[in-house]
Steps between C-alpha positions, in 0.01 A plus 500: 500500500360500147179675627703767653705551178176537290357741762808723474477485120150596506578788738782620267275484209239701673738748625608559141143529378239766553242445767282180450119501457336200680221499238526233235259653246655841412540367133309537173433121519334335808703182546313385804169479313550500134675210301814556306446362151801574281751394246877526468654679211791258477781522259481862455766678718666175597550254213411145523591265201180293517271815480681658215717229340553718189717739696730201564486317177842624381648274781264204470787276374803618695307597809750771574219729619241379753389802674493882487835533677679276236304661215624847597862378561510331152337771303664810666299788649424669172342202319343372815329830555384521141337144523365539849358851436306365201369219720399733792303718264320223321452193731223667722305803380225714619239275322624205722420693817140584370453128403617388847231736659232377255527139612437596859847520654598775749876464543822452283820382639799651315835324548801727483872441579715695736706622210213716383575721798872451583798310348803327659843563359558297193124413460427415140117594540363804320258760630222699352203292591372734761362744230288215386399397847384859553278461215381167616384622826315789334322249281414277798360811672287594184365146488412501881761235587722482798877418470735277705851583415726204553872498534537180302881506482748586781890558472673161450161316470286404793400165360734415206195471258522670157190709612729679745694640198805283570482116484749302705634547852307662781723789595262763629633516856857473392492752220271742692609474880231658713279533189597864475479509113182316518358744765613785278305356213195471727533853608529630151192297396304641798621854437385496157178303531363450857306823494309412181153372605519238240804334662359328810754233557885460470659162535834513644652196313363222301558139597808504722610143521463468879668156526821641350506837670565630856135548602587723791649740242201473277270585783717795599473611129129480510494745799751738341299484172187585685669794656624622173149488340361682825741779451314574183143402583320390804232268346650330184478132584845346548492150362746217608533173332482181696852397393366149402391420864240244404302561825393857463423522888877516516456868462232549755610745774770648253425854406145492603313782668637393837856554387476867432456486125191577295366392156711193450391221267632152428560380140508134439540318159324174431592286203443122459733412222865546610571146630460151345234417749295814423488455118400131546184605696168448324280798429273400788797489744606851369157626581493334852844640577377851405182464719722409787688830490191701618554395871867575488445855360238582747712409789734787451497814739564753214357580157602217292501507103600209272718723281579228247310197388393332180250265347786301334512130616824442295834660472499465122527857397828560301775605738279528804772310689787703347630569149589152346343302774228250430174418694444248777151419342635345178824363662742741329587685812867449604704720728786453768207457751385192303254387222148399449282221368231557230151552621346618171546702188583864475343531144311841481644610838866538421412773256150577388178687556212469728262434204733220400467307830277199519150520648624281787788740568278798505251323736787406734634854489166639576439273799828567661472878447147506660616284794796754566284808459277374769778375742715811460211738590480319831730775608611830303495363151718417212721633207529261201836439319486630227306745281662392157776281359624451146410123485419351831124426492457364857638825635343765285213676691421728216428210258361265773245759565413557137458123443255469803751304704550765761143565648313803380378653717761391752231367730352267227544131587451180305623285790410467854718357781418312822655600833539134596831324505515171677720203468366164629696200410288183535538165342243494222417132498447489891282807563357565167134436595543664840644830392219606261270630783783703634592638172135578428465689827802711416340572161173615653677709782744672264251757355345623826836487688734643234273668249611295213492144396748225588675268260580146621746321290666169470827605329685167509442133587463450876433855603203728566559875496284797543649770283437847398225537240557673177228484250429712189181571320375659186242681720570588859391190687301488813676353813502127486654189669702251300678171586775454242694186467809589307550209265866400441646461162606156367861591571412582865306173517785298365744642755267435795381157416768326703399674824126512437233271660303285251209745527719805441674337217170413327364847558815651365514277184140565431549875545811491272297319229213752523755785511661387168147453336378831628801680353394377166131550541432762787131506609367801671198439719383848620204568720506142641389426850755208524845532645769565229835322494778750410867430420814686573823376365838624623666357185292711258479804729121480539340743739181438708229495241286245313704276271243227469170412653456133423729219601489143633584655841177706488276210432675250736503722801146633484521562886619844419153590347307376801367796703663740254240533240409840638833638363465695184815552314463760211716648241839378635772611286741260313868514438812291441862574436 
């Protein structure tokens, strides 16, 4: 029944549009063969308190204003226009577009609300931003950049987020039955911009919260929106958001070339910071999670762009979770949905600059950014969130690039990643001597089979695990094999002693003592043919990388060195956090 419904919707959309071309390349950008590398211009035409907190500082104490809707309602149209017009004409300038092109990007995604094109009765929003948007598209064209126009806010709010323009209830489908006003906004957008060669993509709506919406109606809107764009241009890519369907293959078969539509792309947003579990992840776990996205993205049947992502591993940025709402990372987050437990400190990240971040923070940011760049180019590409902020260093691409945290050129890598991800849970004390030959074979085979080295880790007492490798080097390293026993911290050992075998407990205590000594007196042994012992501590947020190279564990378990003297480990980078 549903398939019939969507087929009819497609036919209706096609009937209202001009004839369709089967070709997918009649564009000024080749989405089939070239990679999208872009950045969002967030906080410009749709305000977000965390991007420009100064715009909301008048209400920091009483929190009467939390979004653009309540700001306009509180100020009145005249004063709201004065403030917003000044912001529109100063937040992003022609110089920004040239800088964006200079760092190697080829796309900008520009969020804009429905209210820029049409207003509901009694809407407090103000208009006038389209004159500036006209300028922006001209600047993009002059800089050689392509533009994705993104309808970031729908009538009544499609997700209840402040970035939809209106924080609170999700009333899109009740406020705009049949999405007639939203379609009108898309039609106006397409009439004005779709024929401009710089505008290659139009996104029908940003982040509709699928679990709280009628998805049949969302899908019908996608077909109707496609038809509205096609009435104005046959080739502009119509982009649909995944509506937070975590398995992107959910959209396979929908609006693909077999359904009678053309040039449709899927937008997915990938963040690792908006839950207590995510902010508690170590830097290495963040990287591993990012690497795992490549397979998911490559399995979709249409162009797929990661339209929002970040290098941030905390939710520390001031008002990121809403005006007046704290952060999960430092335990200050508290809403009607629950609270949080402290993971670490937000010093330097709540407000600050990239230059003010610690070297460890910069290294962790760089590693996660690199992992995501590689993973997201497994399909069509990526668009970073966001180009600039007033005071959120983890999110500010302009300043991250200037500080050398965002790679330049974009293909530069300080880290390498292994494709191997295997979980093998084996009692350490029982099979410790027997497992080494198997692990060694896996090491030897990883390079010829997978083209990159493997990392074998012992992440906790009583477990062997083959895990994704990430190593960093001052000079680009040659491929290598590495066995890495991840040494637990004293706290981890203390918690595991009761369940550990005597051998495990002894090894853990010895490792813990060495860990403590090495933290005070780290010793680096580069160009050594011996096998290094590396540590990774979830408590301190260590990523995969040398923390120390000498421990009682090293000398007492010399079996690791037997047969591995041919390994040559050089210039492995160091970081802690």
